[in-house]
Amino acid sequence: MIMTTDADKVDLPYEKFLTLGAGALTEAELLAIILRTGTRNCPALALAKEVLSLAGGKGDKLNCLHHLTLRELMEIPGIGEVKAVKIKCLSELAMRMSRERAAGGLHFDAPETVADYYMERMRHQEKEIILLLLLDNKLKLIEEYMISLGTVRASLLSPREVFLEAFKCRASNLMLLHNHPSGEPKPSSMDIAVTRKIKEAGELMDIPLIDHIILGDGCYISMKGEDLL
């Protein structure tokens, strides 16, 4: 019979957590605890290292874990649907915690602040996502609201929907933000027309639209900065 010593236990992720705490664990060890089991030929820790290695091929391994698809994860031997969903939920929780913590102290008073906050979340999206940012009188984020997923069209981005959300949150200022999956943030004629329509409505409602920021791949355009509002 093989005996497990205290020294051996510290090499096992779960036992290491109980002995030394979460801060002593590597990213792979933390993920191995979430995965719980591996396969006959690949224990959970080795499986976790494979997942992080795949994420690392897309850039920073922890940030890019969020961008791995279910299909990509399930291509790793030993990662089935259940484990893949766990990983996606874990990364989504981490992203939300990070955004909530960051937003608490942010003032969206400069386009670069907004672009920096949303860039990693939006730059890899394959479809256009339009966000309405609801701000207080100090330009702090109260709430964000997804208006549409697909494309910027007047039929989807109606002033009525925008200002219903603004009134619900008692917002003092508004900002629009969306991504261009092409990576090029240059606004289209539709982007400009829809933005001006919302801006005019905001002037009537006394809830100003202060900017519309378009994100590309590592770059952005402020429509206010380009005198397009």
Tab-separated table of C-alpha atoms in Angstrom:
chain	number	residue	atom	x	y	z
A	1	MET	CA	0.000	0.000	0.000
A	2	ILE	CA	1.354	3.426	-0.984
A	3	MET	CA	1.156	5.963	1.822
A	4	THR	CA	0.590	9.664	1.088
A	5	THR	CA	2.718	11.959	3.253
A	6	ASP	CA	1.937	15.568	4.177
A	7	ALA	CA	4.624	16.684	1.728
A	8	ASP	CA	2.930	14.710	-1.057
A	9	LYS	CA	-0.438	16.290	-0.282
A	10	VAL	CA	0.929	19.782	-0.880
A	11	ASP	CA	1.621	18.714	-4.472
A	12	LEU	CA	-2.087	17.907	-5.025
A	13	PRO	CA	-4.206	20.987	-5.878
A	14	TYR	CA	-7.139	20.313	-3.531
A	15	GLU	CA	-4.939	19.359	-0.592
A	16	LYS	CA	-2.606	22.272	-1.329
A	17	PHE	CA	-5.601	24.625	-1.184
A	18	LEU	CA	-6.613	23.282	2.240
A	19	THR	CA	-3.052	23.468	3.550
A	20	LEU	CA	-1.785	26.737	2.082
A	21	GLY	CA	-4.836	28.612	0.783
A	22	ALA	CA	-5.933	29.694	-2.694
A	23	GLY	CA	-3.204	32.337	-3.014
A	24	ALA	CA	-0.518	29.640	-3.056
A	25	LEU	CA	-2.000	27.848	-6.074
A	26	THR	CA	-0.987	28.346	-9.688
A	27	GLU	CA	-3.606	29.128	-12.338
A	28	ALA	CA	-3.417	25.503	-13.497
A	29	GLU	CA	-3.967	24.194	-9.962
A	30	LEU	CA	-6.967	26.470	-9.424
A	31	LEU	CA	-8.492	25.316	-12.702
A	32	ALA	CA	-7.771	21.667	-11.869
A	33	ILE	CA	-9.906	21.993	-8.721
A	34	ILE	CA	-12.783	23.349	-10.829
A	35	LEU	CA	-12.418	20.501	-13.345
A	36	ARG	CA	-12.244	17.952	-10.472
A	37	THR	CA	-11.328	14.965	-12.655
A	38	GLY	CA	-9.211	14.194	-15.660
A	39	THR	CA	-8.925	11.016	-17.701
A	40	ARG	CA	-7.087	7.752	-17.130
A	41	ASN	CA	-4.049	9.075	-18.979
A	42	CYS	CA	-4.403	12.762	-18.147
A	43	PRO	CA	-5.085	13.862	-14.555
A	44	ALA	CA	-6.994	17.044	-13.814
A	45	LEU	CA	-3.851	19.154	-13.349
A	46	ALA	CA	-2.423	18.117	-16.721
A	47	LEU	CA	-5.823	18.759	-18.312
A	48	ALA	CA	-5.929	22.238	-16.775
A	49	LYS	CA	-2.465	22.970	-18.175
A	50	GLU	CA	-3.667	21.962	-21.649
A	51	VAL	CA	-6.625	24.354	-21.391
A	52	LEU	CA	-4.374	27.241	-20.339
A	53	SER	CA	-1.895	26.365	-23.078
A	54	LEU	CA	-4.683	26.602	-25.665
A	55	ALA	CA	-5.757	29.971	-24.253
A	56	GLY	CA	-2.140	31.148	-24.267
A	57	GLY	CA	-1.993	30.587	-28.018
A	58	LYS	CA	-4.515	33.421	-28.405
A	59	GLY	CA	-2.578	35.897	-26.251
A	60	ASP	CA	-2.542	36.366	-22.494
A	61	LYS	CA	-3.733	32.983	-21.214
A	62	LEU	CA	-6.094	34.233	-18.502
A	63	ASN	CA	-7.705	37.019	-20.530
A	64	CYS	CA	-8.022	34.793	-23.593
A	65	LEU	CA	-9.589	31.930	-21.636
A	66	HIS	CA	-12.783	33.977	-21.920
A	67	HIS	CA	-12.585	33.912	-25.719
A	68	LEU	CA	-12.236	30.147	-26.156
A	69	THR	CA	-15.423	28.691	-27.590
A	70	LEU	CA	-17.155	25.574	-26.307
A	71	ARG	CA	-16.093	23.786	-29.474
A	72	GLU	CA	-12.437	24.742	-29.007
A	73	LEU	CA	-12.496	23.571	-25.401
A	74	MET	CA	-14.185	20.288	-26.294
A	75	GLU	CA	-11.468	19.533	-28.846
A	76	ILE	CA	-9.133	18.900	-25.897
A	77	PRO	CA	-9.259	15.178	-25.008
A	78	GLY	CA	-10.909	14.861	-21.611
A	79	ILE	CA	-12.920	18.092	-21.890
A	80	GLY	CA	-16.556	17.247	-22.524
A	81	GLU	CA	-19.558	19.529	-22.594
A	82	VAL	CA	-19.927	19.708	-18.797
A	83	LYS	CA	-16.298	20.702	-18.201
A	84	ALA	CA	-16.366	23.168	-21.114
A	85	VAL	CA	-19.482	24.862	-19.714
A	86	LYS	CA	-17.840	25.056	-16.259
A	87	ILE	CA	-14.798	26.780	-17.751
A	88	LYS	CA	-16.949	29.257	-19.691
A	89	CYS	CA	-19.026	30.064	-16.589
A	90	LEU	CA	-15.884	30.500	-14.502
A	91	SER	CA	-14.337	32.915	-17.009
A	92	GLU	CA	-17.603	34.861	-17.331
A	93	LEU	CA	-17.826	35.270	-13.544
A	94	ALA	CA	-14.213	36.465	-13.454
A	95	MET	CA	-14.877	38.992	-16.231
A	96	ARG	CA	-17.979	40.320	-14.486
A	97	MET	CA	-16.176	40.662	-11.166
A	98	SER	CA	-13.358	42.528	-12.882
A	99	ARG	CA	-15.744	44.879	-14.692
A	100	GLU	CA	-17.767	45.568	-11.541
A	101	ARG	CA	-14.640	46.346	-9.526
A	102	ALA	CA	-13.207	48.579	-12.257
A	103	ALA	CA	-16.454	50.442	-12.943
A	104	GLY	CA	-16.882	51.372	-9.293
A	105	GLY	CA	-14.092	53.935	-9.447
A	106	LEU	CA	-14.324	55.020	-13.076
A	107	HIS	CA	-15.547	58.292	-14.459
A	108	PHE	CA	-16.392	57.992	-18.147
A	109	ASP	CA	-15.327	61.565	-18.798
A	110	ALA	CA	-12.812	60.739	-21.534
A	111	PRO	CA	-13.200	58.453	-24.575
A	112	GLU	CA	-9.931	56.658	-23.852
A	113	THR	CA	-11.241	55.619	-20.426
A	114	VAL	CA	-14.320	54.046	-21.999
A	115	ALA	CA	-12.312	52.413	-24.787
A	116	ASP	CA	-9.788	50.940	-22.347
A	117	TYR	CA	-12.566	49.559	-20.149
A	118	TYR	CA	-14.446	47.803	-22.952
A	119	MET	CA	-11.709	46.948	-25.471
A	120	GLU	CA	-10.775	43.427	-24.368
A	121	ARG	CA	-14.389	42.470	-23.900
A	122	MET	CA	-15.519	43.739	-27.303
A	123	ARG	CA	-12.602	43.499	-29.724
A	124	HIS	CA	-12.951	39.748	-30.372
A	125	GLN	CA	-16.734	39.697	-30.827
A	126	GLU	CA	-17.844	38.281	-34.172
A	127	LYS	CA	-21.064	40.324	-34.265
A	128	GLU	CA	-21.762	43.976	-33.608
A	129	ILE	CA	-22.925	44.627	-30.061
A	130	ILE	CA	-24.513	47.966	-29.240
A	131	LEU	CA	-24.346	49.091	-25.624
A	132	LEU	CA	-26.157	51.981	-24.010
A	133	LEU	CA	-24.121	53.336	-21.099
A	134	LEU	CA	-26.270	55.042	-18.475
A	135	LEU	CA	-24.291	57.600	-16.475
A	136	ASP	CA	-24.942	59.798	-13.463
A	137	ASN	CA	-24.266	63.529	-13.260
A	138	LYS	CA	-20.597	62.827	-12.443
A	139	LEU	CA	-20.285	60.537	-15.491
A	140	LYS	CA	-20.000	57.393	-13.384
A	141	LEU	CA	-21.526	54.247	-14.840
A	142	ILE	CA	-24.915	53.385	-13.349
A	143	GLU	CA	-25.728	50.528	-15.680
A	144	GLU	CA	-25.081	49.230	-19.167
A	145	TYR	CA	-27.857	47.977	-21.410
A	146	MET	CA	-27.446	45.890	-24.553
A	147	ILE	CA	-29.658	47.419	-27.209
A	148	SER	CA	-28.969	44.966	-29.979
A	149	LEU	CA	-26.728	42.193	-31.199
A	150	GLY	CA	-26.091	42.282	-34.923
A	151	THR	CA	-25.905	45.674	-36.563
A	152	VAL	CA	-26.592	49.358	-35.989
A	153	ARG	CA	-29.906	50.081	-37.663
A	154	ALA	CA	-32.435	52.790	-36.974
A	155	SER	CA	-35.148	50.148	-36.559
A	156	LEU	CA	-33.189	48.522	-33.704
A	157	LEU	CA	-31.825	51.640	-32.031
A	158	SER	CA	-34.967	53.603	-31.256
A	159	PRO	CA	-35.003	56.725	-29.057
A	160	ARG	CA	-38.018	55.303	-27.211
A	161	GLU	CA	-36.081	52.249	-25.996
A	162	VAL	CA	-33.025	54.334	-25.144
A	163	PHE	CA	-34.902	56.846	-23.019
A	164	LEU	CA	-37.116	54.282	-21.308
A	165	GLU	CA	-33.924	52.746	-19.944
A	166	ALA	CA	-32.547	56.176	-19.059
A	167	PHE	CA	-35.672	57.041	-17.054
A	168	LYS	CA	-35.653	53.670	-15.260
A	169	CYS	CA	-32.107	54.284	-14.030
A	170	ARG	CA	-32.550	58.011	-13.500
A	171	ALA	CA	-29.555	58.588	-15.743
A	172	SER	CA	-28.281	62.131	-16.225
A	173	ASN	CA	-26.120	61.373	-19.265
A	174	LEU	CA	-25.937	58.745	-21.980
A	175	MET	CA	-23.210	57.230	-24.074
A	176	LEU	CA	-23.405	54.740	-26.931
A	177	LEU	CA	-20.727	52.181	-27.650
A	178	HIS	CA	-20.444	49.456	-30.231
A	179	ASN	CA	-17.792	47.326	-31.888
A	180	HIS	CA	-16.875	46.733	-35.520
A	181	PRO	CA	-15.897	43.060	-35.975
A	182	SER	CA	-13.850	44.056	-39.036
A	183	GLY	CA	-11.402	45.709	-36.642
A	184	GLU	CA	-11.800	49.070	-38.377
A	185	PRO	CA	-13.659	51.622	-36.220
A	186	LYS	CA	-14.525	54.122	-38.958
A	187	PRO	CA	-18.238	55.034	-38.533
A	188	SER	CA	-20.669	54.207	-41.315
A	189	SER	CA	-23.270	56.645	-42.590
A	190	MET	CA	-25.856	54.621	-40.626
A	191	ASP	CA	-23.771	54.937	-37.447
A	192	ILE	CA	-23.725	58.711	-37.866
A	193	ALA	CA	-27.420	59.046	-38.736
A	194	VAL	CA	-28.614	56.916	-35.814
A	195	THR	CA	-26.310	58.699	-33.376
A	196	ARG	CA	-27.574	62.119	-34.406
A	197	LYS	CA	-31.157	60.929	-34.044
A	198	ILE	CA	-30.494	59.833	-30.452
A	199	LYS	CA	-28.593	63.047	-29.718
A	200	GLU	CA	-31.508	65.211	-30.903
A	201	ALA	CA	-33.939	63.223	-28.746
A	202	GLY	CA	-31.597	63.610	-25.775
A	203	GLU	CA	-31.606	67.370	-26.140
A	204	LEU	CA	-35.407	67.355	-25.982
A	205	MET	CA	-35.420	65.046	-22.946
A	206	ASP	CA	-32.619	66.952	-21.195
A	207	ILE	CA	-30.572	63.738	-20.978
A	208	PRO	CA	-27.629	64.450	-23.279
A	209	LEU	CA	-25.853	61.877	-25.405
A	210	ILE	CA	-22.265	62.823	-24.677
A	211	ASP	CA	-20.489	60.492	-27.125
A	212	HIS	CA	-20.696	57.411	-29.312
A	213	ILE	CA	-17.538	55.332	-29.248
A	214	ILE	CA	-16.795	52.717	-31.887
A	215	LEU	CA	-14.260	50.018	-31.052
A	216	GLY	CA	-12.042	48.246	-33.551
A	217	ASP	CA	-9.227	45.804	-32.885
A	218	GLY	CA	-7.053	47.729	-30.446
A	219	CYS	CA	-8.252	51.094	-31.738
A	220	TYR	CA	-11.325	53.282	-31.434
A	221	ILE	CA	-13.070	56.401	-32.671
A	222	SER	CA	-14.945	58.934	-30.570
A	223	MET	CA	-17.695	60.442	-32.699
A	224	LYS	CA	-17.634	63.517	-30.479
A	225	GLY	CA	-13.886	63.790	-30.959
A	226	GLU	CA	-14.361	63.538	-34.726
A	227	ASP	CA	-17.091	66.242	-34.659
A	228	LEU	CA	-19.664	63.741	-35.931
A	229	LEU	CA	-22.283	64.288	-33.214
